[in-house]
Amino acid sequence: MVGIIIASHGEFANGIKQSGSMIFGEQPNVVACTLMPHEGPDDIRKKMEDAIASFEDPEQVLFLIDLWGGTPFNQANGLFEGHEKTWAIVTGLSLPMLIESYAARMSMESAQEIATHVMQAAKDGVMIKPESLAPKEEKAAAAAPAAGVKGGAIPEGTVLGDGHIKFVLARVDTRLLHGQVATTWTKTTQPNRIIVVSDAVAHDKLRKKMIEQAAPPGVIANVVPIKKMCEVVQDPRFGDTKAMILFETPEDALRAIEGGVDIKTLNLGSMAHSEGKVVVNKAIAMDKKDVETIEKLRKLGVDFDVRKVPSDSPENIDHLLKKAKEELKTK
């Protein structure tokens, strides 16, 4: 696995590494190297040398650095000599760049290949609102995909692909579309459409708009009521669609599945704590209704993949249900 050094002036490297862990999970072979106000060039160079020595493969190292020409860059550049064919340095450190690097390591074995790949992700991560403030050439580029979608209405009855929508991930997440979903899970499952299935959100104009605008580049986000989703799975025009489907609650998932949405595996990612619920792990809280709903889903043949991010080890749903029942008895 390619080793990654995150380097910066001050604590920025530590902070962005922590942010990356919140979104993508803890990552091996990643070290933050900081240049603190009381330190000099030799100090951060030593930190980088120690980091490289700790990596599984010291011949494949990617430096993600805050500023071109700064001391962290200059010291990395000094170490770079003799490794021009395998190492790579990218400056302009940002969270999109770091997340894309983590995702790229899953399929790329070369630091230089990852470096080339993350350049575009870093650029795409710079956006502005209102869009009218963007330079004209950027606004034109951003408008192109939207125009294609708008003008691409498909006549009713058309069959695309095999006529059946594909679900690359079905997930229960109280927060619906957020950073972990828009980056980590999207990179892992590669959907071309994210569908939030919720009666409540579909009728909330503000939440619906926020979700549609939160879609990652190249992916369309839609919010639909449960009944509409049950109709979509019968529509052959969605035969080329690879969808990530998000539910706010297990109850919404059950209604959709009972309505004909063919989901074999349901990822339990996050179920927020509220009054009447008990905490069963760091991300999931359940009440009696949740327990009953999950048991109904299991009787329908649905498997459960309990984890917040792809790098987490799946938890046993039986253990969580047992813990929830025991805790609820004492309330």
Coordinates of C-alpha atoms in Angstrom, one line a residue:
M1 CA 0.0 0.0 0.0
V2 CA 1.2 3.5 -0.9
G3 CA 2.4 5.4 2.2
I4 CA 1.0 8.9 2.6
I5 CA 2.8 11.8 4.4
I6 CA 0.5 14.8 5.2
A7 CA 2.8 17.8 5.9
S8 CA 2.0 21.3 6.9
H9 CA 3.0 24.5 8.8
G10 CA 1.4 24.1 12.3
E11 CA -1.3 21.6 13.3
F12 CA -3.1 21.7 9.9
A13 CA -1.8 18.2 9.0
N14 CA -3.0 16.7 12.2
G15 CA -6.4 18.3 11.9
I16 CA -7.0 17.2 8.3
K17 CA -5.8 13.7 9.1
Q18 CA -8.4 13.6 11.8
S19 CA -11.1 14.9 9.4
G20 CA -10.1 12.2 6.9
S21 CA -10.5 9.6 9.6
M22 CA -14.0 10.8 10.5
I23 CA -15.1 10.4 6.8
F24 CA -13.1 7.5 5.6
G25 CA -12.2 5.6 8.8
E26 CA -8.7 5.1 10.3
Q27 CA -6.1 4.5 7.6
P28 CA -2.8 2.6 7.8
N29 CA 0.5 3.9 6.4
V30 CA -0.5 7.6 6.9
V31 CA 1.5 10.0 9.0
A32 CA 1.0 13.7 9.7
C33 CA 4.2 15.7 9.9
T34 CA 3.9 19.2 11.3
L35 CA 6.4 22.1 11.4
M36 CA 5.7 23.9 14.7
P37 CA 6.7 27.5 15.4
H38 CA 9.6 26.5 17.6
E39 CA 10.9 24.0 15.1
G40 CA 13.3 24.2 12.1
P41 CA 13.8 22.4 8.8
D42 CA 15.7 19.6 10.3
D43 CA 12.9 18.8 12.7
I44 CA 10.3 18.2 10.0
R45 CA 12.8 16.4 7.8
K46 CA 13.4 13.9 10.7
K47 CA 9.6 13.4 11.1
M48 CA 9.3 12.6 7.4
E49 CA 12.2 10.2 7.5
D50 CA 10.7 8.4 10.5
A51 CA 7.4 8.2 8.7
I52 CA 8.9 6.7 5.6
A53 CA 10.8 4.1 7.6
S54 CA 7.5 3.1 9.2
F55 CA 5.7 2.4 5.9
E56 CA 5.1 -1.1 4.6
D57 CA 6.6 0.0 1.2
P58 CA 9.1 2.9 1.5
E59 CA 9.5 2.8 -2.3
Q60 CA 5.9 4.1 -2.8
V61 CA 5.4 7.4 -0.9
L62 CA 2.9 10.2 -1.6
F63 CA 3.5 13.6 0.0
L64 CA 0.5 15.8 0.4
I65 CA 1.8 19.2 1.5
D66 CA 0.1 22.5 2.3
L67 CA 2.3 25.0 0.4
W68 CA 4.7 24.9 -2.6
G69 CA 8.0 26.5 -1.7
G70 CA 7.4 26.3 2.1
T71 CA 9.7 24.5 4.5
P72 CA 7.7 21.2 4.6
F73 CA 7.8 21.2 0.8
N74 CA 11.4 22.0 0.6
Q75 CA 12.4 19.2 3.0
A76 CA 10.2 16.7 1.2
N77 CA 11.8 17.9 -2.1
G78 CA 15.2 17.2 -0.6
L79 CA 14.2 13.7 0.3
F80 CA 12.7 13.2 -3.1
E81 CA 16.1 13.1 -4.8
G82 CA 16.8 9.6 -5.9
H83 CA 13.1 8.6 -5.8
E84 CA 11.9 10.5 -8.9
K85 CA 10.5 7.3 -10.5
T86 CA 8.3 6.1 -7.6
W87 CA 7.6 9.0 -5.1
A88 CA 5.3 12.0 -5.8
I89 CA 4.6 15.4 -4.1
V90 CA 1.3 17.2 -4.4
T91 CA 0.8 20.7 -2.8
G92 CA -2.4 22.6 -2.0
L93 CA -3.5 20.1 0.6
S94 CA -7.2 19.9 1.0
L95 CA -9.8 17.4 2.4
P96 CA -11.1 16.4 -1.0
M97 CA -7.5 15.7 -2.1
L98 CA -6.9 13.5 1.0
I99 CA -10.1 11.6 0.7
E100 CA -9.5 10.9 -3.0
S101 CA -6.0 9.7 -2.1
Y102 CA -7.5 7.2 0.4
A103 CA -10.0 6.0 -2.2
A104 CA -7.4 5.7 -4.9
R105 CA -5.1 3.5 -2.8
M106 CA -7.8 0.9 -2.9
S107 CA -7.2 0.3 -6.6
M108 CA -3.9 2.0 -7.4
E109 CA -0.5 0.7 -6.3
S110 CA 1.7 3.6 -7.5
A111 CA 2.2 6.9 -5.7
Q112 CA 2.6 8.7 -9.0
E113 CA -0.6 7.3 -10.4
I114 CA -2.5 8.5 -7.3
A115 CA -0.8 11.9 -7.5
T116 CA -2.0 12.3 -11.1
H117 CA -5.5 11.2 -10.1
V118 CA -6.0 13.4 -7.1
M119 CA -5.1 16.6 -8.9
Q120 CA -8.5 16.7 -10.6
A121 CA -10.3 15.9 -7.4
A122 CA -8.6 18.8 -5.6
K123 CA -9.7 21.2 -8.4
D124 CA -13.2 19.8 -8.4
G125 CA -13.4 20.4 -4.6
V126 CA -13.1 24.1 -5.1
M127 CA -16.7 25.4 -5.5
I128 CA -18.5 28.6 -4.8
K129 CA -22.0 29.6 -3.8
P130 CA -23.8 31.6 -5.3
E131 CA -22.7 30.1 -8.6
S132 CA -22.8 33.5 -10.2
L133 CA -19.5 34.4 -8.5
A134 CA -17.6 31.7 -10.4
P135 CA -15.6 32.8 -13.4
K136 CA -17.6 32.5 -16.7
E137 CA -15.6 29.5 -18.0
E138 CA -16.2 27.5 -14.8
K139 CA -19.9 28.3 -14.8
A140 CA -20.2 27.1 -18.4
A141 CA -18.4 23.9 -17.6
A142 CA -20.6 23.3 -14.6
A143 CA -23.7 23.9 -16.6
A144 CA -22.9 21.4 -19.3
P145 CA -23.8 18.2 -17.3
A146 CA -27.0 19.8 -16.0
A147 CA -28.1 20.7 -19.5
G148 CA -27.5 17.2 -20.7
V149 CA -29.7 15.8 -17.9
K150 CA -32.4 18.3 -18.5
G151 CA -32.6 17.6 -22.2
G152 CA -32.3 13.9 -21.8
A153 CA -36.0 13.0 -21.1
I154 CA -36.5 9.4 -22.0
P155 CA -39.9 8.5 -23.6
E156 CA -42.1 6.3 -21.4
G157 CA -41.9 2.6 -22.2
T158 CA -38.2 2.8 -23.3
V159 CA -36.1 -0.1 -22.1
L160 CA -32.5 0.7 -21.1
G161 CA -30.0 -2.0 -20.3
D162 CA -31.9 -5.0 -18.9
G163 CA -34.7 -2.8 -17.7
H164 CA -33.9 -3.2 -14.0
I165 CA -32.4 -0.6 -11.7
K166 CA -29.2 -1.7 -9.9
F167 CA -28.7 -1.0 -6.2
V168 CA -25.0 -0.7 -5.5
L169 CA -25.7 0.2 -1.8
A170 CA -28.9 0.5 0.3
R171 CA -28.2 2.3 3.6
V172 CA -30.0 3.5 6.7
D173 CA -28.5 6.7 7.8
T174 CA -30.2 9.4 9.9
R175 CA -28.1 12.1 8.3
L176 CA -28.8 10.7 4.8
L177 CA -26.4 12.3 2.3
H178 CA -23.3 13.7 4.1
G179 CA -19.5 13.6 3.9
Q180 CA -19.0 9.9 4.6
V181 CA -21.6 8.9 2.1
A182 CA -20.8 11.5 -0.6
T183 CA -17.1 10.5 -0.5
T184 CA -16.2 7.2 1.0
W185 CA -19.2 5.1 0.0
T186 CA -19.6 6.8 -3.4
K187 CA -15.9 6.0 -4.2
T188 CA -16.4 2.4 -3.0
T189 CA -19.7 1.6 -4.7
Q190 CA -19.5 3.9 -7.8
P191 CA -23.2 4.9 -8.3
N192 CA -24.3 7.2 -11.0
R193 CA -27.4 8.3 -9.0
I194 CA -28.1 8.7 -5.3
I195 CA -31.7 8.4 -4.3
V196 CA -32.9 9.5 -0.9
V197 CA -36.2 7.7 -0.2
S198 CA -38.2 9.5 2.4
D199 CA -41.8 10.9 2.6
A200 CA -40.7 13.5 5.2
V201 CA -37.7 14.8 3.2
A202 CA -39.6 14.7 -0.2
H203 CA -42.1 17.2 1.3
D204 CA -39.5 19.4 2.9
K205 CA -38.4 21.8 0.1
L206 CA -35.3 23.1 2.0
R207 CA -33.9 19.6 3.0
K208 CA -34.6 18.3 -0.5
K209 CA -32.7 21.1 -2.1
M210 CA -29.8 20.8 0.2
I211 CA -29.5 17.0 -0.5
E212 CA -29.7 17.6 -4.3
Q213 CA -26.9 20.2 -4.1
A214 CA -24.8 17.9 -1.9
A215 CA -24.3 15.3 -4.6
P216 CA -20.6 14.6 -5.4
P217 CA -19.3 15.5 -8.9
G218 CA -20.6 13.2 -11.7
V219 CA -23.5 11.8 -9.6
I220 CA -27.1 12.9 -9.6
A221 CA -29.0 13.1 -6.3
N222 CA -32.8 12.8 -6.1
V223 CA -35.3 12.8 -3.2
V224 CA -38.4 10.7 -3.7
P225 CA -41.4 9.5 -1.5
I226 CA -41.5 5.8 -0.8
K227 CA -44.4 5.2 -3.1
K228 CA -42.5 6.8 -6.0
M229 CA -39.5 4.6 -5.4
C230 CA -41.8 1.6 -5.6
E231 CA -42.9 2.8 -9.0
V232 CA -39.3 3.6 -10.1
V233 CA -38.2 -0.1 -9.7
Q234 CA -40.9 -1.1 -12.2
D235 CA -39.8 1.5 -14.8
P236 CA -37.5 0.0 -17.5
R237 CA -36.0 3.4 -18.2
F238 CA -33.8 3.0 -15.1
G239 CA -32.2 -0.1 -16.5
D240 CA -28.8 1.7 -16.8
T241 CA -29.0 3.2 -13.4
K242 CA -26.6 2.2 -10.6
A243 CA -28.2 3.7 -7.5
M244 CA -27.2 4.3 -4.0
I245 CA -30.4 4.3 -2.0
L246 CA -30.6 6.1 1.4
F247 CA -33.2 5.7 4.0
E248 CA -33.6 7.8 7.1
T249 CA -35.0 4.9 9.2
P250 CA -35.4 1.1 9.1
E251 CA -39.2 1.7 9.0
D252 CA -38.9 3.5 5.7
A253 CA -36.7 0.7 4.3
L254 CA -39.3 -1.9 5.4
R255 CA -42.1 0.0 3.6
A256 CA -40.1 0.3 0.4
I257 CA -39.1 -3.4 0.5
E258 CA -42.7 -4.5 1.2
G259 CA -43.7 -2.2 -1.8
G260 CA -41.5 -4.1 -4.2
V261 CA -38.0 -2.5 -3.9
D262 CA -35.7 -5.5 -4.2
I263 CA -33.0 -5.0 -1.6
K264 CA -31.0 -8.0 -0.5
T265 CA -28.6 -6.3 1.9
L266 CA -29.1 -3.2 4.0
N267 CA -26.2 -1.3 5.4
L268 CA -26.9 0.1 8.9
G269 CA -24.6 3.2 9.0
S270 CA -26.1 5.6 11.5
M271 CA -29.2 5.7 13.6
A272 CA -29.2 8.8 15.8
H273 CA -30.1 8.7 19.5
S274 CA -33.3 10.4 20.7
E275 CA -35.7 10.0 23.6
G276 CA -36.7 6.4 24.1
K277 CA -33.7 4.9 22.3
V278 CA -30.8 3.0 23.7
V279 CA -27.2 3.2 22.3
V280 CA -26.0 -0.1 21.0
N281 CA -22.7 1.0 19.4
K282 CA -20.9 4.3 18.5
A283 CA -23.2 5.1 15.6
I284 CA -26.5 3.3 16.3
A285 CA -29.3 3.7 18.8
M286 CA -32.6 1.7 18.7
D287 CA -36.0 1.8 20.3
K288 CA -38.5 -1.1 20.4
K289 CA -40.0 -0.1 17.0
D290 CA -36.5 -0.2 15.4
V291 CA -35.9 -3.7 16.9
E292 CA -39.2 -5.0 15.7
T293 CA -38.7 -3.5 12.2
I294 CA -35.2 -5.0 11.8
E295 CA -36.5 -8.4 12.8
K296 CA -39.3 -8.1 10.2
L297 CA -36.7 -7.2 7.6
R298 CA -34.7 -10.3 8.5
K299 CA -37.8 -12.5 8.1
L300 CA -38.1 -11.1 4.6
G301 CA -34.6 -12.4 3.8
V302 CA -32.7 -9.1 4.2
D303 CA -29.1 -9.3 5.3
F304 CA -27.6 -6.6 7.4
D305 CA -24.1 -5.0 6.9
V306 CA -23.5 -3.0 10.1
R307 CA -20.7 -0.5 9.6
K308 CA -20.3 3.3 9.3
V309 CA -17.6 3.4 6.6
P310 CA -16.3 0.7 4.2
S311 CA -13.0 0.3 6.1
D312 CA -14.8 -0.7 9.4
S313 CA -15.3 -4.4 10.3
P314 CA -19.0 -5.4 10.0
E315 CA -20.7 -5.9 13.4
N316 CA -23.0 -8.7 14.2
I317 CA -26.7 -7.6 14.0
D318 CA -27.7 -10.3 16.4
H319 CA -25.5 -8.9 19.1
L320 CA -26.8 -5.4 18.6
L321 CA -30.4 -6.5 18.7
K322 CA -29.8 -8.5 21.9
K323 CA -28.1 -5.5 23.5
A324 CA -31.0 -3.2 22.5
K325 CA -33.5 -5.6 24.0
E326 CA -31.6 -5.9 27.3
E327 CA -31.2 -2.1 27.5
L328 CA -34.8 -1.4 26.7
K329 CA -36.0 -3.7 29.5
T330 CA -34.3 -1.5 32.0
K331 CA -35.7 1.8 30.8

